[in-house]
Amino acid sequence: MKKTTQFLMMAVAFLFTTVIMAQSTVTGTLIDAELNAPLPGANIVEKGTTNGTTSDFDGKFSLKTENRSGQIVVSYVGYAPVTLSFNGNSNVGSIKLVSDNSLDEIVIVGSGVIDLAEGRKTPIAVSTIKAIQIQEKTGTSDLPEILKSTPSVQSVQKGGFGEGQLFLRGFDQTNTAFLLNGQPINGVEDGKMYWSNWSGVLDVAKAVQVQRGLGSSKLAISSVGGTVNIVTKTIDKKEGGFVQQMIGNDNYTKTTASYSTGLMESGWAFTALLGHWQGEGYADHTDGQGQTYFLSLGYKPNENNIFNFMVTGAPQWHAASGYNTLKTYLEKGRRYNFAYTGVNSPNNISGGFYPTGRNVYHKPVANLSWDLTINDKSSLSTVLYASLGRGGFGSTMSSSGVPTYVRGSNNNHNWYGLVANYNNQLTENLSLNAGADVRLYNGIHFRGVNEFLSISSLNSSSDYNGGSYVITKTYGGLNPWGLLFNPNNDHAQRIHGYYDYEEKINYTGVFGQLEYTKDQFSAFFQGSASTQSHFRTEYGEAQNKGQAEDSDKINNTGFNAKAGAAYNINDNNIVFVNAGYYSRQPYHSDLFINDRSSNQLNPFVEGNQKITGFEAGYKLLGDKVSANINLYHTTWDNKIDYSSRDTDSDGLADEFTKTSPLKQVHMGAELEIFTRPVDKLNINGFLSIGNWEYRGNITSRTTDDTGAVIAEGDISYIDGVKVGEAAQFTAGISADYEFLPRLKLGANWNQYDNLYGAADFGSAEFKTENNRGSIKLPSYDTVDAGLSYKMLLGKNDQNSLQFRVNVNNVFGEVYIENSRDNIHVDSGDVAWKGVNVKNGVWFGYGRTWNVSMRYNF
């Protein structure tokens, strides 16, 4: 009996030991290959078993296997799976996952000039929208709508296709820098952004990163509110493509197709994408139509060199949406749009109603990139780019109530540039980044005839070269392709008496960054300096009679400096601080009194604008919960407003009024939370609390053209007045759940409050110390929802068919998204939700929807 007991005990011990010996632990970190960022929530399964785990918010995982050796399979929705072998306890290191959606396995070319936050150890306030999210949520909307569920971002749609605006930390688009693969794309003359010119950018976007505040960009750019980096596809590693069809509300339809050869054995790769869209628009008579094209030719001769040539464009036209008073919308509905002439044009390319105004533009962008790996410590990235913009705004002109012709206000340009960046890992702890930014810009602005309606020629109302003339030709008409290849370069066929001028703006900048990292500590310093020249040629002044007149050449310099530090308390907790100062040159539009009629300089431009920013942040990286907290304080100072008046109608200003000093202070706090409470369920949220105000009172001084003071001391009491047009409180919750394999339902709720109208400081409202400040608009909230399903097809499930349904503003919330006026409610006035109905406003869209089907091969 004793021997039997001993035998059984030895057998149990042997079996137990065998089980223990058969097990092992595999650890590693999952990384997004394109953005070099941790990938939380990925699935890691021991092959041939149901044993698995998921990566935490730092991308890390630990899996206790059932077998001593074997394979693990790493998978994540939207990424290609990876299979790895293990033998015993092992750390497989960093595993890079690449996308397997429409933007298959992209190599980021020109990565050295694309300032993504992940390229630096010291953190910033940042949110990144990946390709799979862009693909799912993009419908009929432009980029600002895709970003509305990120902290301190507000999107204002304003009616027509491509007319939306983005506000970041309360600053408009002229104070937010937009970059396309590292190339600045804000308007050179005034910093503005027109999303109608970039309507196809989401079709080719790999990722969009919103860097709030100081950001990580090293260029001397207008990033007061922040920087938005748009990264497009370039070279695809694998052969494949997709075909997609989308339909939406108001007869919207969009067809897109893409194909890539993949990176061939010869080292060459080619990718092409073509698309067409058209629709009637949500607001009345705001139909539009456009195309998207994207061509990329890459060459990788060896591991040290990657070349890529890319050209992309989005030619489009869309009817404009005018603003209305609140009273008009309440009477006629929020879709009402008066911008319609009441007639059809015989040559109208839409074949329907003719609007009072139509935007027509074609802005192809081409760039040539070269990534050179010099050695294991240094590299050089260079991007040459060019943009040829052609188009403008067509306004219908009438005589005795009969439309006669379409007058085109053309804004053409030729823009060339270079961005180069050299990176060197100087020591184990210190890295250097340095480069140059060159921009050469020629703007061409004039009015001409885009289309004849009831007449066949136009007698000019002013002289040209000493005599009257007749306009008989149209150039490009209302077709964006025609405008590109047939612009009006004949001054004798332009409408003088309005404007006809060109400007040349040349910019040269240098930048650099040092970053030090050791153990848990990191710190950086960035600096840039730039010089900018402005030169203007006037053709259209009546007194010139068509002869060119050149302005004086204006040169100005600017710089910025940023520094920051971070400390990793442990693997899950990071704190950081950043500070920066910008000395920003005035825009070209600030330098001239009236850039549409003369070369007359603005006498009130005194030095650069001054922007000071401070930020602090905390990052929590946990297994189930991750969070970012950011605090910021931004001061925008030395902003000058001015006006001019021509008192004797000679085409030159005689009186100038300067308003100064104008100072804005924006401060606030932001919170982002990401959770994965159970497998296949994501619940995220954000909260932004801002306090954006004007500081100090402003005074006005009026002088004549000799500088003699006509009036002085007119005070506007604006201290403490709220900055309007964007909500100072935003919050949101989003969730998505894969309740069946590849069948996912998601929704997001957004709340907006503390939204104010635009303040007109010249109005009587601000001439008294007891003014009531900016009007407050009603708070509102919206709910969006989406459902997607992916069906696997073909051998080894390598092809797929995807279905997606999106419904925006599910409950049809009626809300004012913006007000251009600041009219308070007085006794006897009519109000709606506390807003005087005399205010000119924009209503947000009601319920909209889109459905898409996409075949990936």
PDB file of C-alpha atoms in Angstrom, residues 493-625:
ATOM      1  CA  GLN A 493     -10.595  90.868 -71.370  1.00  0.00           C
ATOM      2  CA  ARG A 494     -10.837  91.574 -67.648  1.00  0.00           C
ATOM      3  CA  ILE A 495     -13.372  93.841 -65.967  1.00  0.00           C
ATOM      4  CA  HIS A 496     -11.529  96.969 -64.883  1.00  0.00           C
ATOM      5  CA  GLY A 497     -12.936  99.469 -62.444  1.00  0.00           C
ATOM      6  CA  TYR A 498     -13.069  96.649 -59.874  1.00  0.00           C
ATOM      7  CA  TYR A 499      -9.629  95.102 -59.413  1.00  0.00           C
ATOM      8  CA  ASP A 500      -6.832  93.521 -61.387  1.00  0.00           C
ATOM      9  CA  TYR A 501      -3.582  92.954 -59.502  1.00  0.00           C
ATOM     10  CA  GLU A 502      -0.881  90.451 -58.652  1.00  0.00           C
ATOM     11  CA  GLU A 503       1.362  89.934 -55.669  1.00  0.00           C
ATOM     12  CA  LYS A 504       4.573  88.036 -55.032  1.00  0.00           C
ATOM     13  CA  ILE A 505       5.220  86.712 -51.546  1.00  0.00           C
ATOM     14  CA  ASN A 506       8.524  84.957 -50.918  1.00  0.00           C
ATOM     15  CA  TYR A 507       9.318  83.220 -47.655  1.00  0.00           C
ATOM     16  CA  THR A 508      12.501  81.624 -46.311  1.00  0.00           C
ATOM     17  CA  GLY A 509      12.747  79.970 -42.931  1.00  0.00           C
ATOM     18  CA  VAL A 510      15.134  77.782 -40.968  1.00  0.00           C
ATOM     19  CA  PHE A 511      14.277  75.625 -37.981  1.00  0.00           C
ATOM     20  CA  GLY A 512      15.894  73.306 -35.517  1.00  0.00           C
ATOM     21  CA  GLN A 513      15.233  71.096 -32.509  1.00  0.00           C
ATOM     22  CA  LEU A 514      17.356  69.487 -29.818  1.00  0.00           C
ATOM     23  CA  GLU A 515      15.838  66.720 -27.694  1.00  0.00           C
ATOM     24  CA  TYR A 516      17.438  65.119 -24.678  1.00  0.00           C
ATOM     25  CA  THR A 517      16.203  61.864 -23.172  1.00  0.00           C
ATOM     26  CA  LYS A 518      17.597  59.874 -20.295  1.00  0.00           C
ATOM     27  CA  ASP A 519      15.772  57.282 -18.273  1.00  0.00           C
ATOM     28  CA  GLN A 520      12.398  58.737 -17.314  1.00  0.00           C
ATOM     29  CA  PHE A 521      13.225  62.338 -18.285  1.00  0.00           C
ATOM     30  CA  SER A 522      13.000  64.079 -21.655  1.00  0.00           C
ATOM     31  CA  ALA A 523      13.306  67.712 -22.730  1.00  0.00           C
ATOM     32  CA  PHE A 524      13.348  69.621 -26.016  1.00  0.00           C
ATOM     33  CA  PHE A 525      14.024  73.034 -27.440  1.00  0.00           C
ATOM     34  CA  GLN A 526      12.725  74.212 -30.812  1.00  0.00           C
ATOM     35  CA  GLY A 527      13.440  77.409 -32.668  1.00  0.00           C
ATOM     36  CA  SER A 528      12.746  78.900 -36.072  1.00  0.00           C
ATOM     37  CA  ALA A 529      13.411  82.172 -37.849  1.00  0.00           C
ATOM     38  CA  SER A 530      12.003  83.434 -41.123  1.00  0.00           C
ATOM     39  CA  THR A 531      12.014  86.367 -43.477  1.00  0.00           C
ATOM     40  CA  GLN A 532       9.166  87.271 -45.782  1.00  0.00           C
ATOM     41  CA  SER A 533       8.955  89.743 -48.677  1.00  0.00           C
ATOM     42  CA  HIS A 534       5.845  91.280 -50.255  1.00  0.00           C
ATOM     43  CA  PHE A 535       5.613  92.914 -53.669  1.00  0.00           C
ATOM     44  CA  ARG A 536       2.418  94.015 -55.402  1.00  0.00           C
ATOM     45  CA  THR A 537       1.630  95.013 -59.022  1.00  0.00           C
ATOM     46  CA  GLU A 538      -1.558  96.934 -59.757  1.00  0.00           C
ATOM     47  CA  TYR A 539      -3.237  96.843 -63.193  1.00  0.00           C
ATOM     48  CA  GLY A 540      -6.837  97.747 -62.544  1.00  0.00           C
ATOM     49  CA  GLU A 541      -6.898 101.216 -60.996  1.00  0.00           C
ATOM     50  CA  ALA A 542      -8.809 103.659 -63.158  1.00  0.00           C
ATOM     51  CA  GLN A 543      -5.924 106.122 -63.061  1.00  0.00           C
ATOM     52  CA  ASN A 544      -3.514 103.450 -64.327  1.00  0.00           C
ATOM     53  CA  LYS A 545      -5.590 102.690 -67.424  1.00  0.00           C
ATOM     54  CA  GLY A 546      -4.213  99.177 -67.592  1.00  0.00           C
ATOM     55  CA  GLN A 547      -0.565 100.101 -67.094  1.00  0.00           C
ATOM     56  CA  ALA A 548       1.353  98.143 -64.472  1.00  0.00           C
ATOM     57  CA  GLU A 549       2.251  99.984 -61.296  1.00  0.00           C
ATOM     58  CA  ASP A 550       4.565  98.330 -58.760  1.00  0.00           C
ATOM     59  CA  SER A 551       4.473  98.804 -55.019  1.00  0.00           C
ATOM     60  CA  ASP A 552       7.417  99.185 -52.712  1.00  0.00           C
ATOM     61  CA  LYS A 553       8.898  95.890 -51.579  1.00  0.00           C
ATOM     62  CA  ILE A 554       8.159  95.092 -47.948  1.00  0.00           C
ATOM     63  CA  ASN A 555      10.365  92.789 -45.883  1.00  0.00           C
ATOM     64  CA  ASN A 556       9.616  91.519 -42.425  1.00  0.00           C
ATOM     65  CA  THR A 557      11.076  88.877 -40.150  1.00  0.00           C
ATOM     66  CA  GLY A 558       9.622  86.581 -37.538  1.00  0.00           C
ATOM     67  CA  PHE A 559      10.618  83.802 -35.187  1.00  0.00           C
ATOM     68  CA  ASN A 560       9.328  81.342 -32.679  1.00  0.00           C
ATOM     69  CA  ALA A 561      10.821  79.439 -29.776  1.00  0.00           C
ATOM     70  CA  LYS A 562       9.382  76.467 -27.897  1.00  0.00           C
ATOM     71  CA  ALA A 563      10.669  74.355 -25.012  1.00  0.00           C
ATOM     72  CA  GLY A 564       9.300  71.569 -22.896  1.00  0.00           C
ATOM     73  CA  ALA A 565      10.066  68.722 -20.549  1.00  0.00           C
ATOM     74  CA  ALA A 566       8.437  65.467 -19.487  1.00  0.00           C
ATOM     75  CA  TYR A 567       8.913  62.974 -16.696  1.00  0.00           C
ATOM     76  CA  ASN A 568       7.747  59.368 -16.753  1.00  0.00           C
ATOM     77  CA  ILE A 569       6.817  58.694 -13.163  1.00  0.00           C
ATOM     78  CA  ASN A 570       6.458  55.058 -14.160  1.00  0.00           C
ATOM     79  CA  ASP A 571       5.239  53.075 -17.178  1.00  0.00           C
ATOM     80  CA  ASN A 572       1.680  54.286 -16.637  1.00  0.00           C
ATOM     81  CA  ASN A 573       2.057  57.931 -15.569  1.00  0.00           C
ATOM     82  CA  ILE A 574       3.652  60.822 -17.456  1.00  0.00           C
ATOM     83  CA  VAL A 575       3.651  64.565 -16.693  1.00  0.00           C
ATOM     84  CA  PHE A 576       4.857  67.326 -19.011  1.00  0.00           C
ATOM     85  CA  VAL A 577       5.083  71.110 -19.439  1.00  0.00           C
ATOM     86  CA  ASN A 578       5.626  73.174 -22.596  1.00  0.00           C
ATOM     87  CA  ALA A 579       6.055  76.892 -23.284  1.00  0.00           C
ATOM     88  CA  GLY A 580       6.421  78.921 -26.445  1.00  0.00           C
ATOM     89  CA  TYR A 581       6.614  82.402 -27.933  1.00  0.00           C
ATOM     90  CA  TYR A 582       5.786  83.414 -31.522  1.00  0.00           C
ATOM     91  CA  SER A 583       6.656  86.688 -33.200  1.00  0.00           C
ATOM     92  CA  ARG A 584       4.400  86.388 -36.237  1.00  0.00           C
ATOM     93  CA  GLN A 585       4.664  88.606 -39.293  1.00  0.00           C
ATOM     94  CA  PRO A 586       1.506  90.335 -40.531  1.00  0.00           C
ATOM     95  CA  TYR A 587      -0.273  88.713 -43.453  1.00  0.00           C
ATOM     96  CA  HIS A 588      -0.128  90.271 -46.896  1.00  0.00           C
ATOM     97  CA  SER A 589      -3.781  91.269 -46.488  1.00  0.00           C
ATOM     98  CA  ASP A 590      -2.775  93.317 -43.406  1.00  0.00           C
ATOM     99  CA  LEU A 591      -0.072  95.272 -45.202  1.00  0.00           C
ATOM    100  CA  PHE A 592      -2.143  97.048 -47.836  1.00  0.00           C
ATOM    101  CA  ILE A 593      -5.059  99.365 -47.098  1.00  0.00           C
ATOM    102  CA  ASN A 594      -7.282  97.897 -49.782  1.00  0.00           C
ATOM    103  CA  ASP A 595      -5.674  95.006 -51.598  1.00  0.00           C
ATOM    104  CA  ARG A 596      -8.361  95.139 -54.297  1.00  0.00           C
ATOM    105  CA  SER A 597      -7.805  98.642 -55.569  1.00  0.00           C
ATOM    106  CA  SER A 598      -4.354 100.058 -54.944  1.00  0.00           C
ATOM    107  CA  ASN A 599      -0.777  99.569 -53.774  1.00  0.00           C
ATOM    108  CA  GLN A 600      -1.413 101.900 -50.847  1.00  0.00           C
ATOM    109  CA  LEU A 601       0.310 100.628 -47.697  1.00  0.00           C
ATOM    110  CA  ASN A 602      -1.339 100.349 -44.332  1.00  0.00           C
ATOM    111  CA  PRO A 603       0.368 102.959 -42.112  1.00  0.00           C
ATOM    112  CA  PHE A 604      -0.815 101.214 -38.946  1.00  0.00           C
ATOM    113  CA  VAL A 605       1.074  97.936 -39.204  1.00  0.00           C
ATOM    114  CA  GLU A 606       3.505  98.278 -36.341  1.00  0.00           C
ATOM    115  CA  GLY A 607       5.572  95.186 -35.716  1.00  0.00           C
ATOM    116  CA  ASN A 608       4.610  91.547 -35.454  1.00  0.00           C
ATOM    117  CA  GLN A 609       1.806  89.909 -33.561  1.00  0.00           C
ATOM    118  CA  LYS A 610       2.928  88.349 -30.291  1.00  0.00           C
ATOM    119  CA  ILE A 611       1.701  84.950 -29.149  1.00  0.00           C
ATOM    120  CA  THR A 612       2.692  83.389 -25.827  1.00  0.00           C
ATOM    121  CA  GLY A 613       1.620  79.898 -24.816  1.00  0.00           C
ATOM    122  CA  PHE A 614       1.952  77.749 -21.689  1.00  0.00           C
ATOM    123  CA  GLU A 615       0.788  74.136 -21.347  1.00  0.00           C
ATOM    124  CA  ALA A 616       0.902  71.385 -18.770  1.00  0.00           C
ATOM    125  CA  GLY A 617      -0.326  67.836 -19.105  1.00  0.00           C
ATOM    126  CA  TYR A 618      -0.705  64.421 -17.538  1.00  0.00           C
ATOM    127  CA  LYS A 619      -1.048  61.049 -19.288  1.00  0.00           C
ATOM    128  CA  LEU A 620      -2.426  57.898 -17.676  1.00  0.00           C
ATOM    129  CA  LEU A 621      -1.705  54.622 -19.486  1.00  0.00           C
ATOM    130  CA  GLY A 622      -3.626  51.780 -17.876  1.00  0.00           C
ATOM    131  CA  ASP A 623      -4.838  48.308 -18.712  1.00  0.00           C
ATOM    132  CA  LYS A 624      -8.506  49.256 -18.935  1.00  0.00           C
ATOM    133  CA  VAL A 625      -8.472  53.053 -18.769  1.00  0.00           C
TER     134      VAL A 625
END
